[in-house]
Coordinates of C-alpha atoms and ligand atoms in Angstrom, one line a residue:
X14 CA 202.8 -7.9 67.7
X15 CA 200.4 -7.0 70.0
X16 CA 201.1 -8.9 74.2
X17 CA 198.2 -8.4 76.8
X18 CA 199.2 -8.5 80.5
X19 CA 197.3 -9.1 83.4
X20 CA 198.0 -10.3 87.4
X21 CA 195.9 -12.5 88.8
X22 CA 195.5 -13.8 92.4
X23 CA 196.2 -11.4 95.7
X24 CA 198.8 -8.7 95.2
X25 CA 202.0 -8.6 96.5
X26 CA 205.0 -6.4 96.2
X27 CA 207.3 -6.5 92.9
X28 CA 204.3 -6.8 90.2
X29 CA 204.3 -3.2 89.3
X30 CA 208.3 -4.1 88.5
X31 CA 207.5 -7.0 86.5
X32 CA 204.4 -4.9 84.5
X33 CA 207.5 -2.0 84.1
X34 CA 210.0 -4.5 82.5
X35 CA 207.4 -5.9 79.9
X36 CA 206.1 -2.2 78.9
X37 CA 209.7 -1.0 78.7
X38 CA 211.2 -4.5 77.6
X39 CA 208.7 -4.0 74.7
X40 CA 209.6 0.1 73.6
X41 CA 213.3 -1.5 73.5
X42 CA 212.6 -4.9 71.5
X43 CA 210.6 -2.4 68.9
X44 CA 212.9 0.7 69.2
X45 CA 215.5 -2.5 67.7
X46 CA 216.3 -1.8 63.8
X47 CA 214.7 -5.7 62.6
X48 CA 212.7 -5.7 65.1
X49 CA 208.7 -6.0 64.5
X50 CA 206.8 -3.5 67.2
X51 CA 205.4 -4.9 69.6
X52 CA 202.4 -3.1 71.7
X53 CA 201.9 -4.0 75.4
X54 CA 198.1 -3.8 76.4
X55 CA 197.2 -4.3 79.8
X56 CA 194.2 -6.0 81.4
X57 CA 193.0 -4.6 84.7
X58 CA 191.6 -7.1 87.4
X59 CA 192.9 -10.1 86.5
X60 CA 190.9 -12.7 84.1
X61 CA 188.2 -10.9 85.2
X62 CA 188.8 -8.0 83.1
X63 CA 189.4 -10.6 80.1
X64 CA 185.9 -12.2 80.3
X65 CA 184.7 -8.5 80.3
X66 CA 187.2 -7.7 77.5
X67 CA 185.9 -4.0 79.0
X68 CA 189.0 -2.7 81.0
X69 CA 191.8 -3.5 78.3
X70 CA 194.0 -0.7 77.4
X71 CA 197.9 0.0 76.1
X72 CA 200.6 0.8 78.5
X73 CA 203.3 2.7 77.5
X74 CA 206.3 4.7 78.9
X75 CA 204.2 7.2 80.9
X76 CA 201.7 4.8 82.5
X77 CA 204.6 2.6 84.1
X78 CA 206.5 6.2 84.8
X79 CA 207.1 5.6 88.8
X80 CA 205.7 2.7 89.7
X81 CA 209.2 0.4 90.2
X82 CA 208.8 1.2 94.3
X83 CA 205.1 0.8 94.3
X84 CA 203.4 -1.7 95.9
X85 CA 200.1 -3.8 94.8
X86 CA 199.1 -3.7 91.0
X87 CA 198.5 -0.7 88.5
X88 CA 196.3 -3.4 86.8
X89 CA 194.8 -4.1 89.4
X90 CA 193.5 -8.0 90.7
X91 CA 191.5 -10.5 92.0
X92 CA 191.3 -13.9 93.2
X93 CA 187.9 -14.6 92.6
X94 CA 186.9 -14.8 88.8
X95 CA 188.1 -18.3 87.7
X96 CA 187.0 -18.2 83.7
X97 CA 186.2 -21.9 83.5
X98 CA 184.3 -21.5 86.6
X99 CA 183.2 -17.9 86.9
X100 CA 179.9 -17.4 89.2
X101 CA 176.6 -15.8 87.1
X102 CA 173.4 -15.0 88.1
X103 CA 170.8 -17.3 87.0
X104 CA 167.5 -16.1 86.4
X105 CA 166.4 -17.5 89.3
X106 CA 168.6 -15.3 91.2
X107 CA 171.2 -17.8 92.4
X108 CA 174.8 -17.7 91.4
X109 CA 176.2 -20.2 88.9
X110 CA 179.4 -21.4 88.5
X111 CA 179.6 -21.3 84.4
X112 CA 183.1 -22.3 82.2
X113 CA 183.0 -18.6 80.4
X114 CA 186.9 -19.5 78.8
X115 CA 186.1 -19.0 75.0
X116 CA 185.0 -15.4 76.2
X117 CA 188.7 -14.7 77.2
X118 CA 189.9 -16.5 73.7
X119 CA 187.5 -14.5 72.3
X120 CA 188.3 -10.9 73.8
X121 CA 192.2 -12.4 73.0
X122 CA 190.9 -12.6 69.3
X123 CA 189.3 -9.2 69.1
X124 CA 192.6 -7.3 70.5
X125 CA 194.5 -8.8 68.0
X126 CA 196.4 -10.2 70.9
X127 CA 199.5 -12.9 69.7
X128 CA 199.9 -13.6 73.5
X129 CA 199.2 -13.2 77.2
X130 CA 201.5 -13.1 79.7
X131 CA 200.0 -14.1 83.2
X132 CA 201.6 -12.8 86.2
X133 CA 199.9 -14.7 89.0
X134 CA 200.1 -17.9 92.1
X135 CA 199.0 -21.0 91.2
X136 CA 195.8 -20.6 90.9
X137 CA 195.9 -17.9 88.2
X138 CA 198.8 -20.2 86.4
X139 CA 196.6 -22.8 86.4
X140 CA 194.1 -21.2 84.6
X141 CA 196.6 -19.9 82.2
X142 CA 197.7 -22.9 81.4
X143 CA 194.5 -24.2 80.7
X144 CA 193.5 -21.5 78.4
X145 CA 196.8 -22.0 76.6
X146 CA 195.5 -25.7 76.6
X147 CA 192.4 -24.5 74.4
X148 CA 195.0 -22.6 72.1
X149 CA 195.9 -19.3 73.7
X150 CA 199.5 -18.2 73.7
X151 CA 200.9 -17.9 77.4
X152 CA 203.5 -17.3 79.4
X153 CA 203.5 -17.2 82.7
X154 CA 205.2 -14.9 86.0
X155 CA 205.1 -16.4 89.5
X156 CA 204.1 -14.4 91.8
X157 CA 203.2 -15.2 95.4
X158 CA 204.3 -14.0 99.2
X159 CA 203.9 -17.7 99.9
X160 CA 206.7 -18.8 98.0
X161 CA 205.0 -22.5 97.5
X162 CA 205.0 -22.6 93.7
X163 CA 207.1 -25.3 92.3
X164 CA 209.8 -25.5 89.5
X165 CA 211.2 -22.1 90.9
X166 CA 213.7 -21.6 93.6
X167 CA 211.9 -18.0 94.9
X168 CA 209.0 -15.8 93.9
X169 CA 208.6 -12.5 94.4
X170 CA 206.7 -11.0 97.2
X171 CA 208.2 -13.1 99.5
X172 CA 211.2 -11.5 100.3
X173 CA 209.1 -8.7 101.2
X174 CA 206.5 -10.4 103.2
X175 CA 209.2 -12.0 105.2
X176 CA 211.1 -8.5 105.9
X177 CA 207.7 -7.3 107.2
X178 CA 207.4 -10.3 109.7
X179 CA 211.1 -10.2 110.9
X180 CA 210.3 -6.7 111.9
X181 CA 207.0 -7.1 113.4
X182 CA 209.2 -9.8 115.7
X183 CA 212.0 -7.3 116.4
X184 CA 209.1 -5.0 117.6
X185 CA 207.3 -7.8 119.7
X186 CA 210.7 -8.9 121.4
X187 CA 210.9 -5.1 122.6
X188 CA 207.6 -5.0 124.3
X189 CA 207.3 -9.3 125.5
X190 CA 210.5 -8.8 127.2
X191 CA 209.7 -5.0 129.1
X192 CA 206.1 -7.1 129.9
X193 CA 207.3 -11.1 130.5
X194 CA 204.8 -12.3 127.9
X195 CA 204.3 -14.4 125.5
X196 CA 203.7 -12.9 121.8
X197 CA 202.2 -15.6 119.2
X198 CA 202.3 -13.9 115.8
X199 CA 200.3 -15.5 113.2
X200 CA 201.7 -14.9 109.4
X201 CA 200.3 -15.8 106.0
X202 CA 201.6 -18.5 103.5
X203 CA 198.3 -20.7 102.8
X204 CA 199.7 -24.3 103.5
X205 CA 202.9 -23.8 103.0
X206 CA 205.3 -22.6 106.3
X207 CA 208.0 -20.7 104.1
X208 CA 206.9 -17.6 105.7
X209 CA 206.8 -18.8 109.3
X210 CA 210.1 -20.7 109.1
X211 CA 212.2 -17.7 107.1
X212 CA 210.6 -14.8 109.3
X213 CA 210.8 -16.7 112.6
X214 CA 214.8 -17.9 111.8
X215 CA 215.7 -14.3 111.0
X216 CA 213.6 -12.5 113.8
X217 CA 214.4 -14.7 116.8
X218 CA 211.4 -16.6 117.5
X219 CA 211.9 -19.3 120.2
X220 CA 209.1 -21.6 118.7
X221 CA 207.9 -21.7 115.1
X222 CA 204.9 -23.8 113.7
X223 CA 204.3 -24.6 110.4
X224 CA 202.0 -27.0 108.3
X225 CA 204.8 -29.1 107.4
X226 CA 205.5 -29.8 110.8
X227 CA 202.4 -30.5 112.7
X228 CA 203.2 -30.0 116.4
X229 CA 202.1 -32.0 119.7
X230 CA 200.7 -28.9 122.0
X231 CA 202.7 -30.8 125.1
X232 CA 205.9 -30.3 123.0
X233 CA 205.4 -26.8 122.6
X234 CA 204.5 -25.9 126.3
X235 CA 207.9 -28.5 127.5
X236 CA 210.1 -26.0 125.5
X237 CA 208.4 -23.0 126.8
X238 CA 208.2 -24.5 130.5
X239 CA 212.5 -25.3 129.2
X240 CA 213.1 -21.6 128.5
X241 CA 211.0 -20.3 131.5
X242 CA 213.1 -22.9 133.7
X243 CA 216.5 -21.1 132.2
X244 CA 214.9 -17.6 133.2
X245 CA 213.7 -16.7 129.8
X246 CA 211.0 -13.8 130.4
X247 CA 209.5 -13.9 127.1
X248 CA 208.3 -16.0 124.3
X249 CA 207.8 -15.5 120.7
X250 CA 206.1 -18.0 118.9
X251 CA 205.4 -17.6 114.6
X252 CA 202.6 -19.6 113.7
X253 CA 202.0 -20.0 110.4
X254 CA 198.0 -19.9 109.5
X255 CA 198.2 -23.5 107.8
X256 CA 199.5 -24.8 110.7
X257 CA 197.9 -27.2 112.5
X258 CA 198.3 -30.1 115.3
X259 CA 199.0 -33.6 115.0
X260 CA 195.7 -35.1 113.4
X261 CA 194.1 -31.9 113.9
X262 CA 192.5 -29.6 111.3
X263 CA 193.9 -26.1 109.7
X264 CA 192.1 -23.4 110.7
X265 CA 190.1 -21.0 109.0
X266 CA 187.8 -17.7 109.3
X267 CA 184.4 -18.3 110.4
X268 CA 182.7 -16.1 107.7
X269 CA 184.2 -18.5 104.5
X270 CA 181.0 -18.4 102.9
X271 CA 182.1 -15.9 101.2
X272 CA 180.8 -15.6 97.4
X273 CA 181.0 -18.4 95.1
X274 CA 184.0 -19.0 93.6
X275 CA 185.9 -17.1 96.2
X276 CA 188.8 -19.5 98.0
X277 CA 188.7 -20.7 101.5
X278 CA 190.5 -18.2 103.8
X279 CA 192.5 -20.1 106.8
X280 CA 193.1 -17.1 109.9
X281 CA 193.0 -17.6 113.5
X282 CA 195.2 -20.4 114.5
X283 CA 197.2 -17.9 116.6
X284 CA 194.0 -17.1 118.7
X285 CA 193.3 -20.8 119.1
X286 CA 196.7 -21.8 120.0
X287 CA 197.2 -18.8 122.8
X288 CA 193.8 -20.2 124.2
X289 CA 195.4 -24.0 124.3
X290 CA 198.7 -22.6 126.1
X291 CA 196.7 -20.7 128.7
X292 CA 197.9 -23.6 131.6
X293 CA 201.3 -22.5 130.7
X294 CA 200.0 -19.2 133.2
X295 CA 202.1 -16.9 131.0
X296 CA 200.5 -13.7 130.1
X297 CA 199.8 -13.8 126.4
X298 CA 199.2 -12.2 123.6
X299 CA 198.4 -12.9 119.8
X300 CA 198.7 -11.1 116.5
X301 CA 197.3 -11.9 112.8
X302 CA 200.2 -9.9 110.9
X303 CA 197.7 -10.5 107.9
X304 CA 197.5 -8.1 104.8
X305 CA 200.5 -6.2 106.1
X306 CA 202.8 -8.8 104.6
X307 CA 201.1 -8.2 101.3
X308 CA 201.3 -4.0 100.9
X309 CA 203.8 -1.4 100.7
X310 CA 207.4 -1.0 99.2
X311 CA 208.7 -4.2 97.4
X312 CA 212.4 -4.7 98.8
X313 CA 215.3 -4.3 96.8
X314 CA 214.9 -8.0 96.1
X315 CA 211.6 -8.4 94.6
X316 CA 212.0 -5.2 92.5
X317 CA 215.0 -6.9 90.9
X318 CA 213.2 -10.2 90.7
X319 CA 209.9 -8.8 88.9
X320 CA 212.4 -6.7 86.9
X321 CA 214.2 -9.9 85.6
X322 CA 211.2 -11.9 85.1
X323 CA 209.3 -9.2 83.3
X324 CA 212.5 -9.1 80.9
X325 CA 212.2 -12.7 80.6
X326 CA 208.5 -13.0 80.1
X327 CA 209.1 -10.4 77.6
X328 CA 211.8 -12.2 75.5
X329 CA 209.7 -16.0 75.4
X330 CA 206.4 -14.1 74.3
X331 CA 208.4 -12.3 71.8
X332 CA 210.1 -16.0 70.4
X333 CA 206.9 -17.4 70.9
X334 CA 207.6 -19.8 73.6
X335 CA 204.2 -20.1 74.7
X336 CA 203.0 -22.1 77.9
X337 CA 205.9 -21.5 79.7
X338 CA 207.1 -20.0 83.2
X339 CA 210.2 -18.3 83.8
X340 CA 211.7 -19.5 87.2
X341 CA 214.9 -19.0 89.1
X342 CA 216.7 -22.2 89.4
X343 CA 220.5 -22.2 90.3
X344 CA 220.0 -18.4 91.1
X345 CA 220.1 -17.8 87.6
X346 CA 216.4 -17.2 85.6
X347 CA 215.6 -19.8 83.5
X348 CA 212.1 -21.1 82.2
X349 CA 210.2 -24.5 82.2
X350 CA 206.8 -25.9 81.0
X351 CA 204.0 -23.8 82.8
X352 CA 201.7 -27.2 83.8
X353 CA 205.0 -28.7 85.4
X354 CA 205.2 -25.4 87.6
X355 CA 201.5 -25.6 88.8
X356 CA 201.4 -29.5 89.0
X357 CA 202.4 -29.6 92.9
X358 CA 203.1 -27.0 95.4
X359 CA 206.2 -26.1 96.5
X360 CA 206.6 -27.1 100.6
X361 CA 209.6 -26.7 103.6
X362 CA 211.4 -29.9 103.9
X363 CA 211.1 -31.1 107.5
X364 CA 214.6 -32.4 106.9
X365 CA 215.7 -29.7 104.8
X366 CA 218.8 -27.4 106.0
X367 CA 216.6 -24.4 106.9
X368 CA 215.0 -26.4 109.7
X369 CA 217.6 -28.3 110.4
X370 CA 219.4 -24.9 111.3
X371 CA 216.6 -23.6 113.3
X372 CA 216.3 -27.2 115.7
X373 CA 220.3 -26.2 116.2
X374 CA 219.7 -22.9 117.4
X375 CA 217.2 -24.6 120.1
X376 CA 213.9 -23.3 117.8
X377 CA 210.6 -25.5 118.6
X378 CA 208.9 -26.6 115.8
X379 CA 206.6 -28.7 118.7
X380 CA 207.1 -31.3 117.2
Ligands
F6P27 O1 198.3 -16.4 98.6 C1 198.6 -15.2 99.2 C2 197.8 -15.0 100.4 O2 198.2 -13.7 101.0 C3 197.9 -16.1 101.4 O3 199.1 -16.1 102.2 C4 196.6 -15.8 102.2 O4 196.1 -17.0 102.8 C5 195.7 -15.3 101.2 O5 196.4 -14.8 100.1 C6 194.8 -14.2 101.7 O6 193.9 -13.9 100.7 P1 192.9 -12.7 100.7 O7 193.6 -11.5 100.2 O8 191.8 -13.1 99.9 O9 192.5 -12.4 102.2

């Protein structure tokens, strides 16, 4: 049996961990006496490298040798590259957005590969799911720092995106308080507030803002005017960046141009809002924690949570449970259909315990 691999989407911390568990999950399963061997082969950059079919090679033992604590991808990724709309140059010179799908069945077909397993956000699941709808055999990981995906109680990456922010706070408390400012931190999460609303509980912030929630601006500056009344010197405020004000719009970078088939990028809502709380006459400043969240050491957490669901992923390739996702549900790991996992996105419940917790410890959601 051969199994290709590939992550898909922006990085985060624990896919190296799920890549090692399906390498070594596979030299196990076909170490086994009865067991068939099965090869791993992995596919660097995400579907990219599939429509290519040029950067496919086998992984054993040594290539996943180390790799548990790193961060990012040995395969590499990319969030750009959507096979069933994949940007080519016409002849003209201007980029098309073509359906080049059959290539990846077709690179599939020539590695004698029985199955894919797709480590990746939404996006990339979607695609995966659609390819398994044209007859390739998937299963898919979720990945994400934004936690948003549906069907599963957590994905990996997040735990160690939201460590990263909760210590960016504990070192913005340190220097707002010793300066009487106001620090707005800015964190990533697309449109989904998980992020914000984790980070800013567990770090201290006295005001968090988050899509779900979209806040009044006279809400926000009555709370801070509240603490300022009480003698409070400083202010954090997490914003996430698909936050946005009542009836207002998200906010995004000014150069999303980009290339086609490149997503929309949401960033400086933290800029914005500092500018709109400037009558508050509170010295501020803003920070875009950004790509931070995204790099470095997975935490114990997500290591054991890529490990697990590269075990999993592992075992429903090898019973050919194709289009499926495994999941954590009831803290235990489970799996479901992979188009009920990417059919909605997974949001904070405005009424949901989590909030409800940070309104009792006197957090602002403005709103
Ligand atoms: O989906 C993960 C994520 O990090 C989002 O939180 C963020 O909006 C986006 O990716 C950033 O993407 P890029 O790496 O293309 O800047």
């Amino acid at each position: 049996m051969r199994l290709g691999i590939l992550t898909g989407g922006g990085d985060c911390p624990g896919l190296n961990a799920v890549i090692r568990a399906v390498v070594r999950s596979a030299v196990t399963w076909s170490g086994t006496p009865g067991h068939e061997s099965v090869q791993i082969l992995g596919i660097e950059d995400g579907f990219d490298g599939l429509v290519s079919g040029k950067r496919i090679r086998p992984l054993g033992l040594g290539d996943v040798q180390g790799i548990l604590s790193r961060g990012g991808t040995i395969l590499g990724t990319s969030n750009r590259g959507n096979p069933f709309s994949y940007p080519m140059t016409a002849d003209d010179g201007t980029i098309e957005l073509v359906d080049v799908s059959q290539r990846c069945l077709d690179r599939m077909a020539e590695h004698e590969m029985d199955g894919l397993i797709v480590v990746g956000g939404d996006g990339t699941l979607s695609i995966a799911h659609e390819l398994g709808n044209r007859g390739a055999n998937v299963v898919g990981v979720p990945k994400t720092i934004d936690n948003d995906l549906a069907s599963t109680e957590v994905t990996f990456g997040f735990d160690t995106a939201v460590n990263v922010a909760v210590d960016a706070l504990d070192r913005l408390k340190t220097t707002a308080e010793s300066h009487d400012r106001m620090m707005i931190m800015e964190v990533m999460g697309r449109y989904a507030g998980w992020i914000a609303l984790h980070a800013g509980l567990a770090g201290g912030a006295h005001a968090i803002l988050i899509p779900e929630i979209p806040f009044e601006l006279e809400t926000l500056k009555a709370h801070i005017r509240r603490r300022a009344g009480h003698g409070a010197n400083h202010h954090l405020v997490v914003v996430a960046e698909g936050a946005l004000p009542v009836g207002g719009q998200y906010t995004y970078e000014a150069d999303i141009s980009a290339s086609a088939g490149a997503l929309e990028r949401l960033g400086g809502v933290a800029a914005n809002l500092g500018h709109a709380l400037s009558d508050l006459a509170i010295e501020t400043r803003t920070l875009v924690l950004g790509h931070l969240q995204r790099g470095g050491t997975p935490t114990y957490r997500d290591r054991m949570l890529g490990t697990t669901f590269g075990t999993a992923a592992f075992e429903l390739a090898v019973e050919g449970r194709w289009d499926r996702m495994v999941c954590v549900q009831g803290s235990a790991i489970r799996d479901v259909p992979l188009g009920e996992a990417v059919s909605e996105q997974k949001l904070v419940d405005p009424d949901g315990d989590t909030v409800a917790a940070a309104r009792a410890v006197g957090i602002s959601f403005g709103a």
